[in-house]
Coordinates of C-alpha atoms and ligand atoms in Angstrom, one line a residue:
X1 CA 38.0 -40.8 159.8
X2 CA 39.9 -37.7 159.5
X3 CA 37.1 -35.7 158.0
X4 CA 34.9 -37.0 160.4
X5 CA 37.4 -35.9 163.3
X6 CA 38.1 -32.4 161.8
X7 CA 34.1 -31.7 160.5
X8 CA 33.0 -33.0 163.7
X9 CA 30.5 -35.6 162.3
X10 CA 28.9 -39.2 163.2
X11 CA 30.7 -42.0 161.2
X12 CA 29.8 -46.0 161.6
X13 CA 32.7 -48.1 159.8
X14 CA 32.5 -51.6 159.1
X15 CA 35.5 -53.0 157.8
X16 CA 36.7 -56.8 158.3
X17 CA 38.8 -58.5 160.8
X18 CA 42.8 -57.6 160.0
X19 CA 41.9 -54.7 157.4
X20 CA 43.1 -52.6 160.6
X21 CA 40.6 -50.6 161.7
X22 CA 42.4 -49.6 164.8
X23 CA 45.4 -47.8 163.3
X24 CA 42.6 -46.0 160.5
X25 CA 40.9 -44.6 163.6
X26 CA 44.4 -43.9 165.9
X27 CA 46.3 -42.0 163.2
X28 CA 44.0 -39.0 162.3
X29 CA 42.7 -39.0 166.4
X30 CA 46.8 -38.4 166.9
X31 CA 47.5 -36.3 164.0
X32 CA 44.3 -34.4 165.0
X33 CA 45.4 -32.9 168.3
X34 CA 41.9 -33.2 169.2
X35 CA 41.0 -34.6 172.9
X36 CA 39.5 -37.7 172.3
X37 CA 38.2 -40.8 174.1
X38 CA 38.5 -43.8 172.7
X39 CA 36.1 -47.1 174.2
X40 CA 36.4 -50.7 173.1
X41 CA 34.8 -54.1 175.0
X42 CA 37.0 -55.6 176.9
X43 CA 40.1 -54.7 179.4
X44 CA 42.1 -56.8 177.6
X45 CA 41.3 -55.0 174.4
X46 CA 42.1 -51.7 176.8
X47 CA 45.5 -52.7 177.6
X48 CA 46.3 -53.5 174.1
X49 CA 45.6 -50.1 172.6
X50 CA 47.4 -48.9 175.8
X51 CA 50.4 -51.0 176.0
X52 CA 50.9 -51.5 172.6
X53 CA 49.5 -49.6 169.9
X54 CA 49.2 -45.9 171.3
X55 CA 52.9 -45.7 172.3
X56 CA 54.3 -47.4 169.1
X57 CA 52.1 -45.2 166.6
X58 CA 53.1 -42.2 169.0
X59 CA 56.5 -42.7 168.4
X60 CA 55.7 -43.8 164.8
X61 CA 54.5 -40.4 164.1
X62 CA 56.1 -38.3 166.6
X63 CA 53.1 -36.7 168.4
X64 CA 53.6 -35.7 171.9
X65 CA 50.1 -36.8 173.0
X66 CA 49.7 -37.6 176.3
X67 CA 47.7 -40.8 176.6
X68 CA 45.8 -42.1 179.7
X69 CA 44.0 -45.5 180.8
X70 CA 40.9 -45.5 182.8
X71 CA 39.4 -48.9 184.2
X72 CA 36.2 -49.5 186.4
X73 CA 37.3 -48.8 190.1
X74 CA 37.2 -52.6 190.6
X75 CA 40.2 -52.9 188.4
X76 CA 42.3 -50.8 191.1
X77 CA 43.8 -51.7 194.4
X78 CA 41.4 -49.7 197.2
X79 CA 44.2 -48.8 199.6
X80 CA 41.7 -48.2 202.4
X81 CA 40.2 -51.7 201.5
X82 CA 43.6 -53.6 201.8
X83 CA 44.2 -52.3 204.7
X84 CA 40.4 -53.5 206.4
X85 CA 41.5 -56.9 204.7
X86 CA 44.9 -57.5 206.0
X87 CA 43.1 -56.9 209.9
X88 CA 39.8 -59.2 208.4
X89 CA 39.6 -63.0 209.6
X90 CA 37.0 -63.3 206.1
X91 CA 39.2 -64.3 203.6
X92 CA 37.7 -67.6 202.4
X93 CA 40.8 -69.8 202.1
X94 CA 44.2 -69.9 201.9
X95 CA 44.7 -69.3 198.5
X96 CA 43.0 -65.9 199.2
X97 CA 45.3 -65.5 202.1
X98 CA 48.6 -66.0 199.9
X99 CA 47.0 -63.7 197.1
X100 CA 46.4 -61.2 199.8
X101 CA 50.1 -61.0 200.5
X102 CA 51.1 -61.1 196.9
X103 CA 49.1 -58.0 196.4
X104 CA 50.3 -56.2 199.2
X105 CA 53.7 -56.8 198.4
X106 CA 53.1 -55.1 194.7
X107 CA 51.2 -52.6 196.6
X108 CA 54.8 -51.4 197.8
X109 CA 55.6 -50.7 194.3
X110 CA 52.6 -49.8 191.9
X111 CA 52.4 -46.3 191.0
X112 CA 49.3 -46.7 188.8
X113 CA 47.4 -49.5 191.3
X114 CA 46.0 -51.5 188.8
X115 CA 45.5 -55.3 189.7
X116 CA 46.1 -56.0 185.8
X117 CA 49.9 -55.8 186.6
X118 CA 49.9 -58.4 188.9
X119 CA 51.1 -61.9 186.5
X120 CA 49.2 -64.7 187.5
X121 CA 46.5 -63.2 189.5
X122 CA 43.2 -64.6 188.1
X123 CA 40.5 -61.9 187.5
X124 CA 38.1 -64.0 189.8
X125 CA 40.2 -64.4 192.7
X126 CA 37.8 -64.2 195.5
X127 CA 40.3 -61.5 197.1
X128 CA 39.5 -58.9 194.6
X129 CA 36.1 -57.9 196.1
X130 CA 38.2 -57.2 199.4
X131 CA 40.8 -55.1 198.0
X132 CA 38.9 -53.4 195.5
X133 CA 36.0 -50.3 196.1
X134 CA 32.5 -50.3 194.8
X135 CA 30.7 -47.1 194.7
X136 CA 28.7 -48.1 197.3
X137 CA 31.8 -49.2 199.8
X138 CA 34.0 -46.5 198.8
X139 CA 34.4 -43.6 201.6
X140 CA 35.4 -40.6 199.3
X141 CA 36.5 -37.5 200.2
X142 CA 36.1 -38.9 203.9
X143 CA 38.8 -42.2 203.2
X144 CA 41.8 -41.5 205.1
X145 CA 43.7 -42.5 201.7
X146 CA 42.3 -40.2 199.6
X147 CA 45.0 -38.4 198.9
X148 CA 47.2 -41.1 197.6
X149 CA 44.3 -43.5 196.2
X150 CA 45.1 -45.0 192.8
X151 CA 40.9 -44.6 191.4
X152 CA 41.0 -40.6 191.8
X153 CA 44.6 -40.7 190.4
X154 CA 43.6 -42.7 187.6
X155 CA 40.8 -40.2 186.6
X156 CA 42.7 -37.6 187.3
X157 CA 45.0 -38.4 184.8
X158 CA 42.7 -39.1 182.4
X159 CA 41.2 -35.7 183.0
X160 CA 44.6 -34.4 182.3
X161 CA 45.5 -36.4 179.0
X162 CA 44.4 -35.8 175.3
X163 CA 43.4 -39.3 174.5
X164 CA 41.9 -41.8 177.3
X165 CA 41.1 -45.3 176.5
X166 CA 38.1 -46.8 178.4
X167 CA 35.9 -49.9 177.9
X168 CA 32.2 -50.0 177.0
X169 CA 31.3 -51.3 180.3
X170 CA 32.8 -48.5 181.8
X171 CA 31.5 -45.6 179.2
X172 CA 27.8 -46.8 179.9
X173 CA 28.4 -48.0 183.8
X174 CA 29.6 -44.6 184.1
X175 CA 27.2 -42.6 182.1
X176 CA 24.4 -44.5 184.6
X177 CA 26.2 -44.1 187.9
X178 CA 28.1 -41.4 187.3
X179 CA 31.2 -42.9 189.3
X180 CA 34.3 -43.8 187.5
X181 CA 35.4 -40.2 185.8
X182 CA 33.7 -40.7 182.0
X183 CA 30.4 -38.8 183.0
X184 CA 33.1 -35.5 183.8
X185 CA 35.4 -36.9 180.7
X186 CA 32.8 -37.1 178.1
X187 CA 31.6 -33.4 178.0
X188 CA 35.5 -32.2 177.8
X189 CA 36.2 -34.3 174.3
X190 CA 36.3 -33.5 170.7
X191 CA 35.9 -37.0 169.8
X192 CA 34.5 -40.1 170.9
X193 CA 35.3 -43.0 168.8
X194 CA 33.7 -46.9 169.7
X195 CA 35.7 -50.0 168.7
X196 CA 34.3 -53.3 168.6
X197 CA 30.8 -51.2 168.2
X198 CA 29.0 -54.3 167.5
X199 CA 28.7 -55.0 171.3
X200 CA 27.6 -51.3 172.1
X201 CA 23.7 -52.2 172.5
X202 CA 24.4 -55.3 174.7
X203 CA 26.7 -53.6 177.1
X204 CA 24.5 -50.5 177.2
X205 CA 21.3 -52.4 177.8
X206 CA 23.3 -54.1 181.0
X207 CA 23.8 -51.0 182.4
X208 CA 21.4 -48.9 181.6
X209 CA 19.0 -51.1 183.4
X210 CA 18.4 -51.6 187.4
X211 CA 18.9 -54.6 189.1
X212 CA 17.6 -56.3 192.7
X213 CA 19.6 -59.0 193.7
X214 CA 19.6 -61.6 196.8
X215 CA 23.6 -61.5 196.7
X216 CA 23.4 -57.4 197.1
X217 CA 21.4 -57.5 200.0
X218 CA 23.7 -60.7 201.5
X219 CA 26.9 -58.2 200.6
X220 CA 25.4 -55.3 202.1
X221 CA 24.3 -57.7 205.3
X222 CA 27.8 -58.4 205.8
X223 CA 29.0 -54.9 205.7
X224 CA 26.9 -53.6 208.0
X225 CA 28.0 -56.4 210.5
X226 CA 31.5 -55.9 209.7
X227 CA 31.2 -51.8 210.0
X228 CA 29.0 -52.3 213.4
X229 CA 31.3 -54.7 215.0
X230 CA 34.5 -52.6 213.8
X231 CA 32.9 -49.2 214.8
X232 CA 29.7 -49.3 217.0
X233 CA 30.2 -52.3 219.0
X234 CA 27.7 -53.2 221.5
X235 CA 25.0 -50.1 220.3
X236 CA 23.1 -51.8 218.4
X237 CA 22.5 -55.7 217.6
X238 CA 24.2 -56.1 214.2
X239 CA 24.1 -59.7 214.3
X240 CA 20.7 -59.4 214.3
X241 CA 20.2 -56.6 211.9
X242 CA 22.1 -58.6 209.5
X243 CA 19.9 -61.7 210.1
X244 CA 17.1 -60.1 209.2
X245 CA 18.7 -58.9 206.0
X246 CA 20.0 -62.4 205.2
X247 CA 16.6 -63.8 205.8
X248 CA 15.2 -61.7 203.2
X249 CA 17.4 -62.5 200.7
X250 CA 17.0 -65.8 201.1
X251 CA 13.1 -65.3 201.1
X252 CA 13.5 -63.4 197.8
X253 CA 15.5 -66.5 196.0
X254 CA 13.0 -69.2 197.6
X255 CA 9.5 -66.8 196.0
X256 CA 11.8 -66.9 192.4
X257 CA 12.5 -69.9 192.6
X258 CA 9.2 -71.3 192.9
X259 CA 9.0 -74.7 191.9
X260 CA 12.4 -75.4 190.8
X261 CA 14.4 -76.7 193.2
X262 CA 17.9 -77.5 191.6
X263 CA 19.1 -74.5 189.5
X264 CA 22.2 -75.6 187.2
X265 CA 24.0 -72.1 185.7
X266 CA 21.5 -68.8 184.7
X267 CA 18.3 -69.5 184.1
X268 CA 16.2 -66.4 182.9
X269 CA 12.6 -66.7 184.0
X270 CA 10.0 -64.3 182.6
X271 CA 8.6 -61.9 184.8
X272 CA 5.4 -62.8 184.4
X273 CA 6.4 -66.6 185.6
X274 CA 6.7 -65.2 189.2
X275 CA 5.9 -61.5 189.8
X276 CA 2.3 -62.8 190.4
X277 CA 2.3 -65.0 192.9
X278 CA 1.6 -64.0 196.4
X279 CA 4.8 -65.1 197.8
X280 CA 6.7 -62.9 195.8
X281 CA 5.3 -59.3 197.0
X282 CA 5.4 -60.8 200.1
X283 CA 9.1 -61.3 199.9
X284 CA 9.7 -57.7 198.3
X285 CA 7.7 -56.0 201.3
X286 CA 10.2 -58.4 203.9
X287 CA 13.0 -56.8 201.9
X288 CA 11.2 -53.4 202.3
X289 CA 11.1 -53.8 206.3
X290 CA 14.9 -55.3 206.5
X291 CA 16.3 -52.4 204.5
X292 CA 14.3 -49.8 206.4
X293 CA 15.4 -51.7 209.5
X294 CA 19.1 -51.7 208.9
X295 CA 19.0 -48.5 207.6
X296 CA 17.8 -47.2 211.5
X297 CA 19.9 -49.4 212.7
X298 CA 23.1 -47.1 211.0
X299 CA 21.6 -44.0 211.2
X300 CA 21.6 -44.1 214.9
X301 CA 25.4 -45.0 214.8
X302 CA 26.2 -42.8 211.7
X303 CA 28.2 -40.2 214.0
X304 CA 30.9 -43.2 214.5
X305 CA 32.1 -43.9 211.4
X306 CA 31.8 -42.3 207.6
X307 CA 30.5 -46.1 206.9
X308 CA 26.9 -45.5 208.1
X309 CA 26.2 -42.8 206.0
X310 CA 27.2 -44.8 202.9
X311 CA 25.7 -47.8 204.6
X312 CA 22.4 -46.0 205.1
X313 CA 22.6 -44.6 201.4
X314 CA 22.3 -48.4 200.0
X315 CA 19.6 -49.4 202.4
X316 CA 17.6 -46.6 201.2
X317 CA 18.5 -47.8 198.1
X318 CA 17.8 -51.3 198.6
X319 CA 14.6 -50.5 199.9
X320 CA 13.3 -48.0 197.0
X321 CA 14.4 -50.6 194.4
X322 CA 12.6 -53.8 196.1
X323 CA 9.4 -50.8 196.1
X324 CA 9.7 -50.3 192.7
X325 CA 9.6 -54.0 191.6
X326 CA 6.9 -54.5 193.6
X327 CA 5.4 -51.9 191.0
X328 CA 4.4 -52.9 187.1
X329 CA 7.0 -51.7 184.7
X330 CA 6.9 -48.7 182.1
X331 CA 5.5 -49.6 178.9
X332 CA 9.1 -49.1 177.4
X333 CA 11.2 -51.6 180.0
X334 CA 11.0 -55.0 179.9
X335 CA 11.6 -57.0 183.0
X336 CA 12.8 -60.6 184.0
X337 CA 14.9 -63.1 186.9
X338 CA 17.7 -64.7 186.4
X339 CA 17.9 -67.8 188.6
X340 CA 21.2 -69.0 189.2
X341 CA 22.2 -71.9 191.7
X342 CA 21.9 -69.6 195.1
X343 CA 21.3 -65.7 193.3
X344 CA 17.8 -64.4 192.6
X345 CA 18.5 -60.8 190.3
X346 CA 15.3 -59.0 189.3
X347 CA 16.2 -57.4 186.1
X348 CA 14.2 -54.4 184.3
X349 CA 16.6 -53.1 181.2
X350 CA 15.3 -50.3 178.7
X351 CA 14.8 -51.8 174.9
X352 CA 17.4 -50.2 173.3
X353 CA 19.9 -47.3 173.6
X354 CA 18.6 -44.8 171.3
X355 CA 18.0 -42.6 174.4
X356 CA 21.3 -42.1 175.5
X357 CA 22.9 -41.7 171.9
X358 CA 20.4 -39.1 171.4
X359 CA 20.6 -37.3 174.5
X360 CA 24.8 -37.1 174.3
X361 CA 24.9 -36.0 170.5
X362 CA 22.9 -33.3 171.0
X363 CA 24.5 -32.4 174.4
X364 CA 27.7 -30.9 172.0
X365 CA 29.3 -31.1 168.8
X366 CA 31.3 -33.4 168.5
X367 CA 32.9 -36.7 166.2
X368 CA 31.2 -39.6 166.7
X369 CA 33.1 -42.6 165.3
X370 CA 31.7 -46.3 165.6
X371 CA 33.6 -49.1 164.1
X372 CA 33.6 -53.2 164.3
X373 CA 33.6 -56.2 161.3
X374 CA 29.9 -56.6 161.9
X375 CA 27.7 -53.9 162.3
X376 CA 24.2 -54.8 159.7
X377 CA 23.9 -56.8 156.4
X378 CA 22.6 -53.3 154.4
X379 CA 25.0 -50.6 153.0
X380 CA 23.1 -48.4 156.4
X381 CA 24.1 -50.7 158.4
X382 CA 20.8 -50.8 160.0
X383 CA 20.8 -53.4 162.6
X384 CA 23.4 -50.9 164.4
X385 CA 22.6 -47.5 163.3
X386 CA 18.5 -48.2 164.2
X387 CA 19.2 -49.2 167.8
X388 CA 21.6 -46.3 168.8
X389 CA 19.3 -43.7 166.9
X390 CA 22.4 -43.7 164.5
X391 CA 20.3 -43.3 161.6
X392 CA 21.5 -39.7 160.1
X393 CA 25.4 -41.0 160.3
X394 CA 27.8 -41.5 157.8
X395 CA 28.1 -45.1 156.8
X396 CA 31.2 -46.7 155.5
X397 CA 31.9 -50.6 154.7
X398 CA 35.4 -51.4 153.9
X399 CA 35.6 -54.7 151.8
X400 CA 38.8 -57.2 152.9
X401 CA 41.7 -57.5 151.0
X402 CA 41.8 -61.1 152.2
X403 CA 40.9 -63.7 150.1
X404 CA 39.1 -65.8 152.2
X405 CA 37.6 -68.4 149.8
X406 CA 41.6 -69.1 148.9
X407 CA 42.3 -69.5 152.8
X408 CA 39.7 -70.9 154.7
X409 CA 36.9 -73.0 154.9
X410 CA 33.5 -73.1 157.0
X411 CA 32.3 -76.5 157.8
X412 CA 29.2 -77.5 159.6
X413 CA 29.3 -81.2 160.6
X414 CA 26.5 -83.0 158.9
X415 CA 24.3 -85.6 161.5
X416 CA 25.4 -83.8 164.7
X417 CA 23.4 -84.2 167.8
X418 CA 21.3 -80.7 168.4
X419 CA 22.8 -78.3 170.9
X420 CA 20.1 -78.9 173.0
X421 CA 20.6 -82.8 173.4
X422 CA 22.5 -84.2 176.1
X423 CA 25.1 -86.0 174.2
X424 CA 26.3 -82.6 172.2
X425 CA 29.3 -81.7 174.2
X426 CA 30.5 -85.3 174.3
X427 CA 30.0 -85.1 170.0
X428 CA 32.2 -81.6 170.0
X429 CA 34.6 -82.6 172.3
X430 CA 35.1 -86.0 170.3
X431 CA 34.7 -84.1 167.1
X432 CA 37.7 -81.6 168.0
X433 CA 40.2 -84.5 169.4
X434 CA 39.3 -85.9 165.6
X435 CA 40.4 -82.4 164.1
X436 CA 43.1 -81.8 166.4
X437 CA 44.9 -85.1 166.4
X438 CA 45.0 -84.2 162.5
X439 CA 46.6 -81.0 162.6
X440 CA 49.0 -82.0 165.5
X441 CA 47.3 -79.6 167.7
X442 CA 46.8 -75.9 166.3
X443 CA 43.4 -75.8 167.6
X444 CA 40.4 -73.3 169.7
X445 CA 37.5 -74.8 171.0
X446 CA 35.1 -72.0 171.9
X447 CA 32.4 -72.6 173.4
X448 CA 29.3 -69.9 174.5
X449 CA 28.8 -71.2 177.8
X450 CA 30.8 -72.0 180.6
X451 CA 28.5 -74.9 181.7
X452 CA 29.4 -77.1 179.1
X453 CA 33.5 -75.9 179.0
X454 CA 34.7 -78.9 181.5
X455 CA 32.6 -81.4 179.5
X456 CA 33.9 -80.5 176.3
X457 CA 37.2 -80.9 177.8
X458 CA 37.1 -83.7 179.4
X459 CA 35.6 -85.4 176.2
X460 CA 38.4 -84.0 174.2
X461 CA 40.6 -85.5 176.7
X462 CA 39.6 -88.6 176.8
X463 CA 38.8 -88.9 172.6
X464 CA 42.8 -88.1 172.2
X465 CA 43.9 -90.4 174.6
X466 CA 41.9 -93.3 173.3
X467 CA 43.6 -92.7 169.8
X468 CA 46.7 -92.8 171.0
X469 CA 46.8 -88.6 170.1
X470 CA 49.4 -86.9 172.8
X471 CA 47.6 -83.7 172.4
X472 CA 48.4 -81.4 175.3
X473 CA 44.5 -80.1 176.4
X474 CA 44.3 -76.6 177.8
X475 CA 41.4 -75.4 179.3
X476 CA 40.5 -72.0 180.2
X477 CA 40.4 -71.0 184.4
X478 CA 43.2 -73.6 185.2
X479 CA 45.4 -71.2 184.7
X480 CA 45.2 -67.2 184.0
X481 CA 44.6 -66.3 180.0
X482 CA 47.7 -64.5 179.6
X483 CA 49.2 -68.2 180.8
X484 CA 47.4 -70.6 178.6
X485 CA 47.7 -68.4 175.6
X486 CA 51.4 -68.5 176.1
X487 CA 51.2 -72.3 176.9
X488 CA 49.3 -72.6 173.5
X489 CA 51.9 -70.8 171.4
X490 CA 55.1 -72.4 173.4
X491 CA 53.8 -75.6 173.3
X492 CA 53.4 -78.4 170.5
X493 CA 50.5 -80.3 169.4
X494 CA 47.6 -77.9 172.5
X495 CA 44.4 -77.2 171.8
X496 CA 43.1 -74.5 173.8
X497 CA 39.4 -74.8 175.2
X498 CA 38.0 -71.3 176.1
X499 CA 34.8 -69.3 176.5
X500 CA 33.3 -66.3 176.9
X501 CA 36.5 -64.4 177.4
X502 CA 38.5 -66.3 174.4
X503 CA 36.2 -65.3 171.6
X504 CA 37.6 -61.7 171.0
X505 CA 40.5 -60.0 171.0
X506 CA 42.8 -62.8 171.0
X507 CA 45.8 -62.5 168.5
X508 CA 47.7 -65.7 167.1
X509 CA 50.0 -65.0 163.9
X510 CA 51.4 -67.4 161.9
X511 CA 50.7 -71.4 161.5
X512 CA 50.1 -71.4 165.2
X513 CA 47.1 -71.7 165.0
X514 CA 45.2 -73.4 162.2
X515 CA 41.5 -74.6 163.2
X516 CA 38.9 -73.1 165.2
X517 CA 35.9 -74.9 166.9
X518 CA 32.3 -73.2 168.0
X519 CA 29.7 -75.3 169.6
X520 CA 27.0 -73.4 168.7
X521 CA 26.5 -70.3 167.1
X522 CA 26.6 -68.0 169.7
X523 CA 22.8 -66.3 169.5
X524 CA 20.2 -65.5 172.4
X525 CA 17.5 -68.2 172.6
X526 CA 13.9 -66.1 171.2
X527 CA 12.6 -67.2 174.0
X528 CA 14.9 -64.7 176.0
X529 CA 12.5 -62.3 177.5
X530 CA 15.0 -59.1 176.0
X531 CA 15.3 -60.2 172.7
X532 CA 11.1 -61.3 172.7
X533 CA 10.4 -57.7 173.8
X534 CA 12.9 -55.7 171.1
X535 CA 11.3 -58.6 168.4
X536 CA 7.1 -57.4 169.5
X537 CA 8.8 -53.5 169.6
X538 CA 10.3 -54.3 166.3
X539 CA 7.0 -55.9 164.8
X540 CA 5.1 -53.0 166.3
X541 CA 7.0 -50.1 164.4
Ligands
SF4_1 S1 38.8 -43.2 198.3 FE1 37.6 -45.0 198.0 S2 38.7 -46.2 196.5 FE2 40.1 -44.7 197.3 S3 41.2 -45.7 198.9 FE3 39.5 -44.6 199.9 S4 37.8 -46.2 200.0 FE4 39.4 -46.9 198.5

């Protein structure tokens, strides 16, 4: 790592879980007095490194480096936002309405504006999206709270600091749209270093991609109404304007839709299922005519408000993407819906990420450091190194000192219903009350989709009760993760049923915690329409 950092090279590091990978990269980035930028997956993962181990290796090592945290702007309180909100009658329920004063009470206090330091307040607390900014929403340099708005101070420290921690979402979200501060960051560092690499290519491709959705144009519908009845009442019909809007989005699920009239989670349909069909250019061209609509519509107004402009900017927007999908897709893109129970999101992603790598390697010297437990099967590490164009990097694989065989065990259960058959979750749930009521507790469930989370649960439940087990079941969104992970350690003889979310990043020492449950190995389907393309682009080379 330190060679790397000082010579300026690309490194890819595999080494397994609790060999301690983070300190190998923090120590020579701190003894370095490089700038650097550090990125890992999740915000959780963020605050960690932030919270925990930058200060204590700091102090450890007596470096003054000044260290900075940058989230998405949807992590911050938008002061301008809160303000709307507090005047708005839209909050959904009450529950909103008492978050709502929660946050504006910490609003008072917070110097760095981020949500994060709020205990308790779940992450999908349908009062985020009306406190926080979105690049489209947000009024820049014309907000009236500019000067004292937690996003531009947050990058502004980070601009001032010599180490920055972001996530991946962020680093490729940003390199994309160019709005959170990394774009302007990236260029000024000596060092960029990638932990939990290993979800690099997924996140990138997410990003890198464009999307169309019904709930974008519903969201901008209601923001024009909102903006015209706050700032142009009376010139123009926004009620109408947003019908029209509303109307097309609704258009656009029905056409992707098609047949199916009961969607039950995400379904991803190929593009080739629907882009065909009459009704379905038929619905892009209504979109076409709403946008171009709406976007007259605030254009004539645009003197009244900074709103219209950025109003106008997504309908343009809006209407150039729905124009484009209507369009076949470059050889190199791959394109598909995902269906969900009232969302229709047209999807075209590039195949890989080789591009970008490419294009910021060569943009100036600098170390490249890339690090995770899995990154390939081959000393090259291939299955990473090929799809970030990684391929003339230094490669490194750092065996455990663990000894696993001694400690653990991998069991597959034999005669277990498929995960495809209905009565799985019931079988896992059962299964893990079996397990659990064995080990007094001490237990994960993970499972890879949400969907099937409740039912697991619930057949957990029931499996412990009807064996007399008093096993204390605790199931991830009752309660905020920082909560039930908390519950889990405090609390004898829980089992802790998580997805998504729960799978990384999650540290519990000691006998706490002595079994963990998967319900299915957690790989895309081959039927998905991403991972057919990459396979046939794969095949082809
Ligand atoms: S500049 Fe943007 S993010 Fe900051 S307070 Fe204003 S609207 Fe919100």
């Amino acid at each position: 790592m330190a060679v790397a950092i000082a010579e300026r090279q690309s490194l890819v590091a595999e080494a397994g879980t609790g060999v301690g990978k983070t300190f190998a990269y923090l120590v020579p980035l701190l003894l370095s007095g490089r700038r650097a930028l550090v990125s890992t997956a999740t915000k959780s993962l963020q605050d960690q490194l932030f919270l925990r181990d930058l200060p204590r290796l700091r102090d450890a090592l007596k470096v003054p480096v000044r260290i900075a945290l940058l989230k998405g702007r949807g992590s911050y309180l938008c002061l301008h936002r809160l303000a709307e909100a507090r005047d708005s009658a839209q909050l959904p329920d009450r529950f909103a309405v008492r978050a709502l004063a929660r946050i504006e009470v910490w609003a008072q206090g917070t110097s760095s504006g981020d949500l994060a330091e709020i205990d308790g307040l779940d992450e999908r607390s349908p009062v985020i999206p009306f406190v926080t900014s979105t690049r489209d929403n947000c009024l820049g340099q014309d907000c009236p709270r500019f000067r004292d708005c937690h996003v531009i101070k947050a990058r502004r420290e980070a601009m001032a600091a010599d180490l920055v921690v972001v996530n991946h979402h962020l680093f490729f979200a940003d390199l994309a749209l160019r709005d959170s501060g990394v774009a302007e960051l990236l260029p000024t560092v000596d060092a960029a270093v990638f932990d939990e690499a290993h979800q690099l290519v997924e996140t990138g491709l997410q990003f890198l991609g464009s999307f169309l959705s019904s709930n974008q144009l519903i969201d901008f519908a209601r923001d024009v109404v909102a903006a015209g009845l706050s700032h142009a009442r009376g010139l123009a019909d926004w009620t109408q304007v947003a019908g029209t809007l509303e109307r097309a989005a609704r258009e656009l699920r029905l056409a992707t839709a098609g047949p199916l009239r009961e969607v039950k989670g995400v379904l991803k349909l190929r593009w080739d299922e629907r882009a065909g069909r009459p009704e379905f250019h038929e619905a892009l061209a209504a979109l076409v005519t709403a946008a171009d609509a709406a976007r007259d519509a605030v254009l004539a107004v645009e003197d009244s408000a900074p709103d219209f402009t950025r109003l106008a900017d997504r309908a343009r927007r809006l209407s150039q993407l729905a124009q484009a999908f209507a369009q076949p897709a470059a050889v190199d893109r791959v394109r598909w819906i995902d269906l969900g129970p009232r969302d229709a999101r047209l999807v075209e992603s590039p195949l890989h990420i080789r591009d970008l790598f490419t294009e910021q390697r060569a943009a100036a010297p600098r170390a490249w450091i890339f690090t995770s437990a899995t990154l390939g099967s081959d000393d090259k590490l291939s299955w990473f190194t090929d799809s970030a164009a990684l391929e003339d990097a230094t490669t490194l694989r750092v065996d455990s000192p663990f000894d696993y065989p001694a400690h653990a065990r991998t069991w597959v259960p034999p005669r277990f219903p498929k995960p495809n058959e209905p009565g799985h979750p019931a079988a896992v749930g059962a299964l893990a009350a079996r397990l659990a009521g064995r080990l007094q507790g001490r237990t994960f469930v993970l499972t890879t989709t949400l969907r099937v989370l409740p039912l697991i649960a619930q057949a957990l439940t029931d499996a412990a009760q009807a064996a007399g087990d008093h096993l204390v079941v605790l199931v991830q969104g009752t309660h905020p993760k920082r909560t039930l992970l908390q519950r889990f350690l405090d609390t004898p003889r829980s089992v802790l049923v998580g997805s998504a979310s729960f799978w990384e990043g999650i540290d519990v020492p000691g006998d706490a915690l002595q079994c963990v449950i998967i319900d299915k190995l957690p790989f895309p389907p081959p039927h998905d329409p991403l991972v057919q393309a990459r396979s046939k682009e794969l095949e082809s080379r």
